[in-house]
Coordinates of C-alpha atoms in Angstrom, one line a residue:
M25 CA -37.1 -6.5 -36.6
Q26 CA -37.2 -9.6 -34.2
S27 CA -34.8 -10.2 -31.2
G28 CA -31.6 -11.8 -32.5
Q29 CA -31.6 -10.4 -35.9
E30 CA -28.5 -8.2 -35.8
L31 CA -27.1 -8.8 -39.3
I32 CA -27.7 -7.0 -42.6
I33 CA -26.5 -8.7 -45.8
G34 CA -25.2 -6.4 -48.6
I35 CA -25.0 -7.9 -52.1
D36 CA -22.7 -6.3 -54.7
A37 CA -23.1 -8.0 -58.2
G38 CA -20.2 -6.5 -60.0
T39 CA -18.9 -7.2 -63.6
S40 CA -16.2 -9.6 -62.2
V41 CA -17.5 -11.0 -58.9
I42 CA -20.8 -11.2 -57.1
K43 CA -20.2 -10.7 -53.3
A44 CA -22.5 -11.3 -50.4
V45 CA -21.3 -9.6 -47.2
A46 CA -22.6 -9.8 -43.6
F47 CA -22.4 -6.7 -41.5
D48 CA -23.6 -6.1 -37.8
L49 CA -26.0 -3.3 -37.2
T50 CA -23.1 -1.0 -36.3
G51 CA -21.3 -1.6 -39.7
R52 CA -18.7 -4.2 -38.5
Q53 CA -18.0 -6.6 -41.4
I54 CA -18.6 -10.1 -40.0
A55 CA -18.0 -12.4 -43.2
A56 CA -18.0 -12.3 -46.9
A57 CA -18.4 -14.8 -49.7
S58 CA -18.1 -14.3 -53.5
V59 CA -18.6 -16.1 -56.8
R60 CA -16.8 -15.2 -60.1
N61 CA -19.1 -13.7 -62.6
K62 CA -19.5 -15.0 -66.1
Y63 CA -20.0 -13.0 -69.3
V64 CA -19.4 -13.5 -73.0
S65 CA -17.6 -11.0 -75.3
G66 CA -18.1 -11.3 -79.2
A67 CA -16.1 -9.8 -82.1
D68 CA -19.2 -7.7 -82.9
G69 CA -18.5 -5.6 -79.8
S70 CA -21.1 -7.5 -77.9
A71 CA -20.7 -8.2 -74.1
T72 CA -23.7 -10.4 -72.8
Q73 CA -24.5 -12.1 -69.5
S74 CA -27.0 -14.8 -68.8
L75 CA -29.8 -13.6 -66.4
G76 CA -30.5 -17.2 -65.1
Q77 CA -26.9 -17.8 -64.4
T78 CA -26.5 -14.5 -62.6
W79 CA -29.3 -15.5 -60.2
K80 CA -27.7 -18.9 -59.6
D81 CA -24.4 -17.2 -58.8
C82 CA -26.1 -14.9 -56.4
I83 CA -27.8 -17.8 -54.7
A84 CA -24.3 -19.5 -54.5
A85 CA -22.8 -16.4 -52.9
L86 CA -25.5 -16.3 -50.3
R87 CA -25.2 -20.0 -49.7
G88 CA -21.4 -19.6 -49.2
L89 CA -22.0 -16.7 -46.7
G90 CA -24.3 -19.1 -44.8
D91 CA -21.6 -21.6 -44.6
K92 CA -19.4 -19.0 -42.8
V93 CA -22.0 -17.5 -40.5
E94 CA -23.8 -19.5 -37.9
D95 CA -27.5 -19.2 -38.2
L96 CA -27.4 -16.6 -40.9
A97 CA -31.0 -16.9 -41.7
G98 CA -32.3 -16.4 -38.3
R99 CA -29.9 -13.5 -37.6
T100 CA -30.6 -11.6 -40.7
A101 CA -32.6 -8.4 -40.3
A102 CA -32.5 -7.2 -43.8
I103 CA -30.9 -7.8 -47.2
S104 CA -29.9 -5.1 -49.8
V105 CA -28.6 -5.5 -53.3
T106 CA -26.6 -3.3 -55.6
G107 CA -24.8 -4.1 -58.9
Q108 CA -23.1 -3.1 -62.0
G109 CA -24.6 -0.1 -63.7
D110 CA -25.9 0.6 -67.0
G111 CA -26.8 -2.4 -69.4
T112 CA -30.1 -3.8 -70.4
W113 CA -31.7 -6.8 -68.7
L114 CA -35.0 -7.6 -70.5
V115 CA -37.8 -9.7 -68.9
G116 CA -41.1 -10.8 -70.5
S117 CA -44.2 -12.8 -69.4
S118 CA -43.9 -14.6 -66.0
N119 CA -40.7 -12.7 -65.4
R120 CA -38.7 -14.8 -67.6
P121 CA -35.7 -13.5 -69.4
V122 CA -36.2 -12.4 -73.1
A123 CA -32.5 -12.6 -74.0
D124 CA -29.0 -12.5 -72.4
A125 CA -28.3 -9.1 -70.8
W126 CA -26.4 -6.5 -72.7
L127 CA -23.6 -5.4 -70.3
W128 CA -22.2 -1.9 -69.8
L129 CA -19.2 -3.2 -71.8
D130 CA -21.4 -3.9 -74.9
A131 CA -20.4 -1.6 -77.8
R132 CA -23.0 -2.5 -80.4
A133 CA -25.0 0.8 -79.8
A134 CA -22.1 2.9 -81.0
P135 CA -23.8 3.8 -84.3
T136 CA -26.9 4.8 -82.7
V137 CA -25.1 6.8 -80.0
V138 CA -23.3 8.7 -82.8
S139 CA -26.7 9.6 -84.4
L140 CA -28.4 10.5 -81.2
A141 CA -25.5 12.6 -79.9
G142 CA -25.5 14.7 -83.1
G143 CA -29.3 15.4 -82.9
Q144 CA -30.7 18.7 -81.8
A145 CA -32.4 17.0 -78.8
N146 CA -29.3 15.6 -77.2
R147 CA -28.4 18.7 -75.2
A148 CA -31.9 18.9 -73.9
R149 CA -31.5 15.4 -72.8
F150 CA -28.2 16.1 -71.1
E151 CA -29.7 19.0 -69.2
E152 CA -32.3 16.8 -67.8
T153 CA -30.2 13.8 -66.9
G154 CA -26.8 15.4 -66.4
T155 CA -25.4 12.4 -68.2
G156 CA -23.4 12.1 -71.4
L157 CA -24.6 9.7 -73.9
N158 CA -22.5 6.6 -74.5
T159 CA -22.8 2.9 -75.6
C160 CA -22.8 1.4 -72.1
Q161 CA -26.1 3.1 -71.1
Q162 CA -29.6 1.4 -71.2
G163 CA -31.1 4.2 -73.0
A164 CA -28.7 4.1 -75.9
Q165 CA -28.9 0.3 -75.9
L166 CA -32.7 0.3 -76.1
A167 CA -32.6 2.8 -78.7
H168 CA -30.2 0.7 -80.8
M169 CA -32.4 -2.3 -80.3
D170 CA -35.4 -0.4 -81.3
R171 CA -33.7 0.5 -84.7
V172 CA -32.1 -2.9 -85.6
M173 CA -33.9 -5.7 -83.6
P174 CA -37.3 -4.2 -82.6
E175 CA -38.8 -7.8 -82.2
L176 CA -36.7 -8.2 -79.2
L177 CA -38.3 -5.3 -77.5
D178 CA -41.7 -6.5 -78.6
L179 CA -41.1 -9.6 -76.5
A180 CA -40.1 -7.6 -73.5
E181 CA -42.3 -6.3 -70.8
T182 CA -39.8 -4.5 -68.5
A183 CA -36.2 -3.3 -68.9
L184 CA -34.2 -3.8 -65.8
H185 CA -30.7 -3.5 -64.6
C186 CA -28.4 -6.1 -62.9
K187 CA -29.5 -5.4 -59.3
D188 CA -33.1 -4.8 -60.4
W189 CA -33.1 -8.3 -61.9
L190 CA -31.8 -9.8 -58.6
Y191 CA -34.4 -7.7 -56.6
L192 CA -37.2 -9.2 -58.9
N193 CA -35.9 -12.7 -58.0
F194 CA -35.8 -11.8 -54.3
T195 CA -39.3 -10.2 -54.1
G196 CA -41.3 -10.7 -57.3
V197 CA -41.3 -6.9 -57.7
R198 CA -40.2 -5.2 -61.0
A199 CA -38.7 -1.8 -60.0
T200 CA -35.5 0.3 -60.5
D201 CA -33.9 2.9 -58.2
P202 CA -33.8 6.6 -58.5
S203 CA -30.2 6.8 -59.5
E204 CA -30.3 4.8 -62.6
A205 CA -33.6 5.9 -63.4
S206 CA -32.7 9.6 -63.4
F207 CA -29.2 9.4 -65.0
T208 CA -30.6 7.3 -67.9
F209 CA -34.2 8.5 -68.6
G210 CA -35.1 11.1 -66.0
N211 CA -34.4 14.4 -64.4
F212 CA -31.6 14.4 -61.7
R213 CA -33.5 17.3 -59.9
T214 CA -36.8 15.4 -59.3
R215 CA -35.6 11.8 -59.5
R216 CA -38.4 11.0 -61.8
Y217 CA -38.7 9.9 -65.5
S218 CA -38.5 12.8 -68.0
P219 CA -40.6 12.8 -71.1
V220 CA -37.9 15.1 -72.6
A221 CA -35.1 12.6 -72.0
I222 CA -37.2 9.7 -73.2
D223 CA -38.3 11.5 -76.3
A224 CA -34.6 12.4 -77.2
L225 CA -33.8 8.9 -77.2
G226 CA -36.6 8.0 -79.6
L227 CA -38.3 5.8 -77.0
T228 CA -41.6 7.4 -76.2
H229 CA -43.4 4.6 -77.8
R230 CA -41.3 2.1 -75.5
R231 CA -42.2 4.0 -72.3
A232 CA -44.1 1.1 -70.9
L233 CA -40.8 -0.9 -70.6
L234 CA -39.6 1.3 -67.8
P235 CA -40.3 0.0 -64.3
D236 CA -41.6 1.9 -61.2
V237 CA -39.1 3.8 -59.3
L238 CA -38.6 3.1 -55.6
D239 CA -36.0 4.3 -53.0
G240 CA -34.6 1.4 -50.9
S241 CA -33.9 3.4 -48.0
E242 CA -37.6 4.1 -47.6
I243 CA -39.3 1.0 -49.0
T244 CA -38.6 -2.7 -48.8
H245 CA -40.4 -5.8 -50.0
P246 CA -40.4 -9.2 -48.3
L247 CA -38.2 -12.1 -49.5
S248 CA -40.3 -14.6 -51.3
S249 CA -40.7 -18.1 -50.1
E250 CA -39.3 -19.4 -53.4
A251 CA -36.1 -17.1 -53.1
A252 CA -35.8 -17.9 -49.4
N253 CA -35.7 -21.6 -50.0
A254 CA -33.1 -21.1 -52.8
C255 CA -30.9 -18.8 -50.7
G256 CA -31.1 -20.5 -47.3
L257 CA -32.8 -17.5 -45.7
L258 CA -36.2 -16.9 -44.1
A259 CA -39.2 -15.9 -46.1
G260 CA -40.4 -12.3 -45.3
T261 CA -36.9 -10.9 -44.6
P262 CA -37.0 -7.3 -45.6
V263 CA -35.1 -6.6 -49.0
S264 CA -33.9 -3.2 -50.0
L265 CA -33.1 -2.2 -53.6
G266 CA -29.9 -0.3 -53.5
Y267 CA -28.8 2.4 -55.8
V268 CA -26.1 1.7 -58.6
D269 CA -22.8 0.3 -57.4
M270 CA -20.8 3.4 -58.2
V271 CA -22.6 5.5 -55.6
M272 CA -23.0 2.6 -53.2
T273 CA -19.1 2.3 -53.2
A274 CA -18.7 6.1 -52.8
L275 CA -21.3 6.1 -50.0
G276 CA -19.5 3.3 -48.1
A277 CA -16.0 4.9 -48.8
G278 CA -17.0 8.4 -47.5
V279 CA -18.2 10.7 -50.3
R280 CA -20.2 12.3 -47.5
S281 CA -19.4 12.3 -43.6
S282 CA -20.3 14.5 -40.7
G283 CA -23.2 15.9 -42.6
R284 CA -20.8 17.4 -45.3
N285 CA -20.2 16.5 -48.9
A286 CA -16.8 15.4 -50.2
A287 CA -15.2 13.7 -53.1
C288 CA -14.3 10.0 -53.6
S289 CA -12.2 8.3 -56.2
T290 CA -12.0 4.6 -56.8
I291 CA -8.8 3.6 -58.5
G292 CA -9.4 0.2 -60.0
S293 CA -9.4 -1.1 -63.5
T294 CA -11.3 1.9 -64.4
G295 CA -11.1 5.2 -62.5
V296 CA -14.4 6.4 -61.0
H297 CA -14.4 10.0 -59.6
L298 CA -17.4 11.4 -57.6
R299 CA -18.1 14.6 -55.9
A300 CA -21.2 14.8 -53.6
K301 CA -23.0 18.2 -53.9
P302 CA -26.4 19.9 -53.5
V303 CA -28.4 19.7 -56.7
A304 CA -28.2 23.4 -57.2
D305 CA -24.4 23.2 -57.3
V306 CA -24.2 20.7 -60.3
H307 CA -22.0 22.0 -63.1
L308 CA -23.1 20.7 -66.4
N309 CA -20.0 20.9 -68.7
R310 CA -20.1 22.3 -72.3
E311 CA -18.9 18.9 -73.7
G312 CA -21.9 17.1 -72.3
T313 CA -19.8 14.4 -70.5
G314 CA -20.0 12.5 -67.2
Y315 CA -22.8 11.5 -65.0
V316 CA -25.1 13.1 -62.3
I317 CA -26.2 10.3 -59.9
A318 CA -28.5 10.6 -57.0
L319 CA -27.4 9.7 -53.5
P320 CA -29.9 8.3 -51.0
I321 CA -29.9 11.7 -49.2
P322 CA -32.5 14.2 -50.0
G323 CA -31.4 17.1 -52.4
T324 CA -27.9 15.5 -52.8
V325 CA -26.3 14.0 -55.8
T326 CA -22.9 12.9 -57.0
Q327 CA -21.4 14.3 -60.1
V328 CA -19.3 11.7 -61.8
Q329 CA -16.5 11.3 -64.3
T330 CA -15.0 8.0 -65.1
N331 CA -11.7 7.1 -66.9
M332 CA -12.0 4.2 -69.2
G333 CA -8.7 2.8 -68.1
S334 CA -6.9 3.4 -64.6
T335 CA -4.9 0.6 -63.1
I336 CA -4.9 -1.4 -66.4
N337 CA -2.2 1.1 -67.5
I338 CA -0.1 -0.1 -64.7
D339 CA -0.8 -3.7 -65.6
W340 CA 0.3 -3.0 -69.2
L341 CA 3.6 -1.5 -68.2
L342 CA 4.3 -4.4 -65.6
D343 CA 3.3 -6.9 -68.2
M344 CA 6.0 -5.4 -70.5
A345 CA 8.5 -5.7 -67.8
G346 CA 7.6 -9.2 -67.0
Y347 CA 7.9 -10.2 -70.6
L348 CA 11.4 -8.7 -70.9
M349 CA 12.5 -10.5 -67.6
A350 CA 11.1 -13.7 -68.8
E351 CA 13.1 -13.4 -72.0
A352 CA 16.3 -12.9 -70.0
G353 CA 15.5 -16.1 -68.1
K354 CA 14.6 -14.2 -64.9
P355 CA 10.7 -14.5 -64.8
A356 CA 8.9 -12.6 -62.1
S357 CA 5.2 -12.9 -61.2
H358 CA 2.8 -10.0 -61.7
A359 CA 2.5 -9.8 -57.8
D360 CA 6.3 -9.5 -57.6
L361 CA 6.3 -6.7 -59.9
V362 CA 3.4 -4.7 -58.2
A363 CA 5.5 -5.0 -54.9
R364 CA 8.3 -3.0 -56.6
I365 CA 6.2 0.0 -57.8
D366 CA 6.7 2.3 -54.9
R367 CA 10.5 1.5 -54.9
W368 CA 10.8 2.1 -58.7
F369 CA 8.6 5.4 -58.2
F370 CA 10.9 6.8 -55.4
E371 CA 14.2 5.8 -57.2
S372 CA 13.2 8.0 -60.2
Q373 CA 13.7 11.7 -60.4
P374 CA 10.8 14.0 -60.7
G375 CA 11.0 15.3 -64.2
A376 CA 9.0 16.3 -67.2
V377 CA 7.9 13.0 -68.4
L378 CA 4.2 12.9 -69.0
Y379 CA 1.8 10.0 -69.6
H380 CA -1.7 10.0 -70.9
P381 CA -3.4 6.9 -69.6
Y382 CA -5.8 6.1 -72.4
I383 CA -4.5 2.5 -72.8
S384 CA -8.1 0.9 -73.3
E385 CA -9.0 -0.3 -76.7
A386 CA -12.3 1.6 -76.3
G387 CA -10.5 4.9 -75.9
E388 CA -11.6 7.3 -73.3
R389 CA -15.1 8.4 -71.8
G390 CA -14.2 10.9 -69.2
P391 CA -13.7 13.9 -69.1
F392 CA -14.0 13.7 -72.8
V393 CA -15.3 11.0 -75.2
N394 CA -13.2 9.7 -77.9
A395 CA -13.1 6.0 -79.0
Q396 CA -9.8 6.6 -80.8
A397 CA -7.9 8.1 -77.9
R398 CA -4.7 6.3 -77.1
A399 CA -2.0 6.3 -74.4
G400 CA 1.4 8.0 -74.9
F401 CA 4.5 9.2 -73.2
S402 CA 5.7 12.7 -73.7
G403 CA 9.0 14.3 -72.7
L404 CA 11.3 11.2 -72.9
S405 CA 15.1 11.6 -73.3
V406 CA 18.0 9.2 -73.1
R407 CA 18.4 9.9 -69.5
H408 CA 15.1 8.2 -68.7
G409 CA 14.8 4.6 -67.5
F410 CA 12.2 2.2 -66.5
P411 CA 11.6 3.9 -63.0
D412 CA 10.9 7.0 -64.7
L413 CA 8.3 5.3 -66.8
V414 CA 6.7 3.9 -63.8
R415 CA 6.6 7.3 -62.2
A416 CA 5.1 8.9 -65.5
V417 CA 2.3 6.2 -65.5
V418 CA 1.5 6.6 -61.8
E419 CA 1.5 10.5 -62.1
G420 CA -0.6 10.1 -65.3
L421 CA -3.4 8.4 -63.3
A422 CA -3.2 11.4 -60.8
L423 CA -3.4 13.9 -63.6
A424 CA -6.4 12.0 -65.2
T425 CA -8.0 12.3 -61.9
R426 CA -7.6 16.0 -61.7
D427 CA -8.7 16.3 -65.4
C428 CA -12.1 14.6 -64.4
Y429 CA -12.6 16.7 -61.2
A430 CA -11.8 19.9 -63.2
A431 CA -14.6 19.1 -65.6
M432 CA -17.1 19.0 -62.7
G433 CA -16.2 22.6 -61.4
D434 CA -13.9 23.4 -58.6
V435 CA -11.1 20.8 -57.5
P436 CA -12.4 19.1 -54.2
Q437 CA -11.1 20.4 -50.8
E438 CA -10.5 16.8 -49.6
L439 CA -10.5 13.6 -51.5
R440 CA -11.5 10.1 -50.0
V441 CA -9.9 7.2 -51.9
T442 CA -10.6 3.5 -52.3
G443 CA -9.5 0.5 -54.5
G444 CA -6.5 -1.8 -54.3
A445 CA -4.1 0.6 -56.0
V446 CA -4.4 3.2 -53.3
R447 CA -2.4 0.9 -51.0
S448 CA 0.6 2.5 -53.0
S449 CA 2.1 5.5 -51.1
A450 CA 3.4 6.7 -54.4
L451 CA -0.1 6.8 -56.0
R452 CA -1.7 8.4 -52.9
R453 CA 1.2 11.1 -52.8
S454 CA 0.6 11.8 -56.5
L455 CA -3.2 11.9 -56.1
S456 CA -2.9 14.4 -53.2
A457 CA -0.3 16.7 -55.0
S458 CA -2.3 16.6 -58.4
V459 CA -5.6 17.9 -56.9
N460 CA -3.6 19.8 -54.1
A461 CA -5.9 18.5 -51.3
P462 CA -5.6 16.1 -48.5
I463 CA -6.6 12.5 -49.1
R464 CA -8.1 10.0 -46.8
L465 CA -8.0 6.3 -47.3
S466 CA -11.1 4.3 -46.4
R467 CA -10.3 1.1 -44.3
R468 CA -13.6 -0.4 -45.3
E469 CA -13.0 -3.7 -47.1
E470 CA -16.3 -4.0 -49.1
T471 CA -17.4 -0.5 -49.8
G472 CA -20.0 -1.2 -52.4
A473 CA -21.7 -4.0 -50.3
A474 CA -21.5 -1.7 -47.3
G475 CA -23.2 1.1 -49.1
A476 CA -26.1 -1.2 -50.0
A477 CA -26.4 -2.5 -46.4
M478 CA -26.6 1.1 -45.2
M479 CA -29.6 1.6 -47.3
A480 CA -31.3 -1.4 -45.6
A481 CA -30.1 -0.1 -42.1
V482 CA -32.1 3.2 -42.7
A483 CA -35.1 1.5 -44.3
I484 CA -35.7 -0.9 -41.4
G485 CA -35.3 2.0 -38.9
T486 CA -31.8 1.1 -37.3
Y487 CA -30.9 4.7 -38.1
P488 CA -33.3 7.6 -38.6
T489 CA -31.3 9.2 -41.4
M490 CA -28.5 8.2 -43.8
D491 CA -26.2 10.8 -42.0
D492 CA -26.8 9.0 -38.8
C493 CA -25.8 5.8 -40.3
I494 CA -22.8 7.4 -42.1
A495 CA -21.5 8.5 -38.6
E496 CA -21.2 5.0 -37.4
W497 CA -20.5 2.9 -40.5
V498 CA -18.2 5.3 -42.4
T499 CA -16.6 8.1 -40.5
P500 CA -14.7 6.0 -38.1
L501 CA -13.1 4.0 -40.8
L502 CA -11.5 7.1 -42.7
G503 CA -7.8 7.2 -42.2
E504 CA -5.8 10.2 -41.1
A505 CA -5.6 13.0 -43.8
E506 CA -2.6 12.9 -45.9
Q507 CA -1.5 16.4 -46.7
P508 CA -0.2 17.3 -50.2
V509 CA 3.5 18.2 -50.4
A510 CA 3.6 21.9 -51.5
A511 CA 6.6 21.6 -53.9
E512 CA 4.9 18.6 -55.5
A513 CA 1.6 20.5 -55.8
A514 CA 3.3 23.2 -57.6
R515 CA 5.1 20.8 -60.0
F516 CA 1.7 19.0 -60.8
D517 CA 0.1 22.4 -61.6
L518 CA 2.8 22.7 -64.4
L519 CA 2.5 19.1 -65.4
F520 CA -1.3 19.5 -65.6
S521 CA -1.1 22.4 -68.0
A522 CA 1.1 20.5 -70.4
Y523 CA -1.1 17.4 -69.9
A524 CA -4.2 19.2 -70.9
D525 CA -2.5 21.0 -73.9
I526 CA -1.2 17.7 -75.2
R527 CA -4.5 15.7 -74.9
K528 CA -6.5 18.6 -76.5
A529 CA -4.1 18.6 -79.4
M530 CA -4.2 14.9 -79.9
P531 CA -7.5 14.0 -81.7
A532 CA -6.4 14.5 -85.3
A533 CA -3.3 12.3 -84.7
W534 CA -5.5 9.6 -83.0
Q535 CA -7.8 9.8 -86.1
T536 CA -4.8 9.2 -88.5
L537 CA -3.5 6.3 -86.2
A538 CA -6.9 4.7 -86.4
T539 CA -7.1 5.1 -90.2
A540 CA -3.6 3.6 -90.5
A541 CA -4.5 0.7 -88.1
A542 CA -7.6 -0.1 -90.3
M543 CA -5.5 -0.5 -93.5
P544 CA -5.1 -4.0 -94.8
P545 CA -1.7 -5.5 -93.8
V546 CA 1.1 -5.5 -96.6
T547 CA 1.9 -8.9 -97.9

């Protein structure tokens, strides 16, 4: 690192937005620029994204950051990149894309997932990876491609993920990181590819598609001249390959601090719930769901459960309210309605109304997998009004969070939270009561990009260990602990018992509803 190089750029290539964020070497955010992402959804369940366009959008985000930060190129000590997880980004000869990427949203592999999940080898695969099988994963997608379009894989030389594709464009190196390698094709204990997992997917003959695994907190590669010219940066700048965005976000938000493991929930469109723990403490549930994802800390992983739908449940309810208000000639914007959530919540009376937040058309994936799962209210009576529905939906998100942590073992002793929705005091109060533990809000704006930048900070020697980096980048930005209200925690214990009983009794009814919905309309 040369004199004057006091910035690290973290890139977070998400599903909706690609962000480029500049941090100083102590973790202070200097500036950020972003470009909206673009992908295409099809009636066949496809969700695809152009590799070439994604690289162009990444360049645009970096150029935008350069417009905001004086002499960004000369001041940049390192770059790091993370991005949306799962999915399949195939490249062939001369590093050219073979086809548009299959995103984690792509559902075409569903028949293959059903077949593989019912096979005798699937439990052995789960014991290796710690990860339940579903359509979003590269392993399932490659297995499906191999069955129905093998010619596509015949053209490919390497199967990458989003961040890996960007790293290839930055450095010319084909690689993936230990987190995605192990939860898809590997063993979370060794962070290496597992022949057992690969064979269980029926992909042993496609083993050559899997790239080398490198840890971006230990190894960097220089920015190529071509990429430097495109991005407006200096050739030779060290580039670090971050881990998958879920754990980068958790790292930046405080899933570990002061040398101790914690838990972190991101409450966004989906709910992501992670608990850091030693490898030996991982609890693999009987249902075979969730993920085990490595952290860039030796011997430490995150156990993960994800809700398919989190704040989209609130969006749905507010959209209903907005529609009725518009019909009455009093239109209100979505932002106006969001601003009223806490007031509605605290106007309501704590009662026995439950809401199961399975509003996504794709059903649910955590802590159980059921594509036919659907949302519903229970316990309504004539005395309940709209504020009671708001409370039920908010508390439903908190109960779903507890359901996910319960599937990972003991409920955490403290929960760190991030995501736009946790600005709501009603949601924070409900989350704390639901898990009966204090919660702390991270004040970090761009947690995913920060997590990636922390990888580079350790790789270039700014900090000797990740825990040293966390002490300066993360811990000071954690808010004061918000303690659970004892009476609320006791009520949530009762609510959760009913919540779990109802959702376990619902699969047969969901199946019947799906059958009815598939019937031709009556004319």
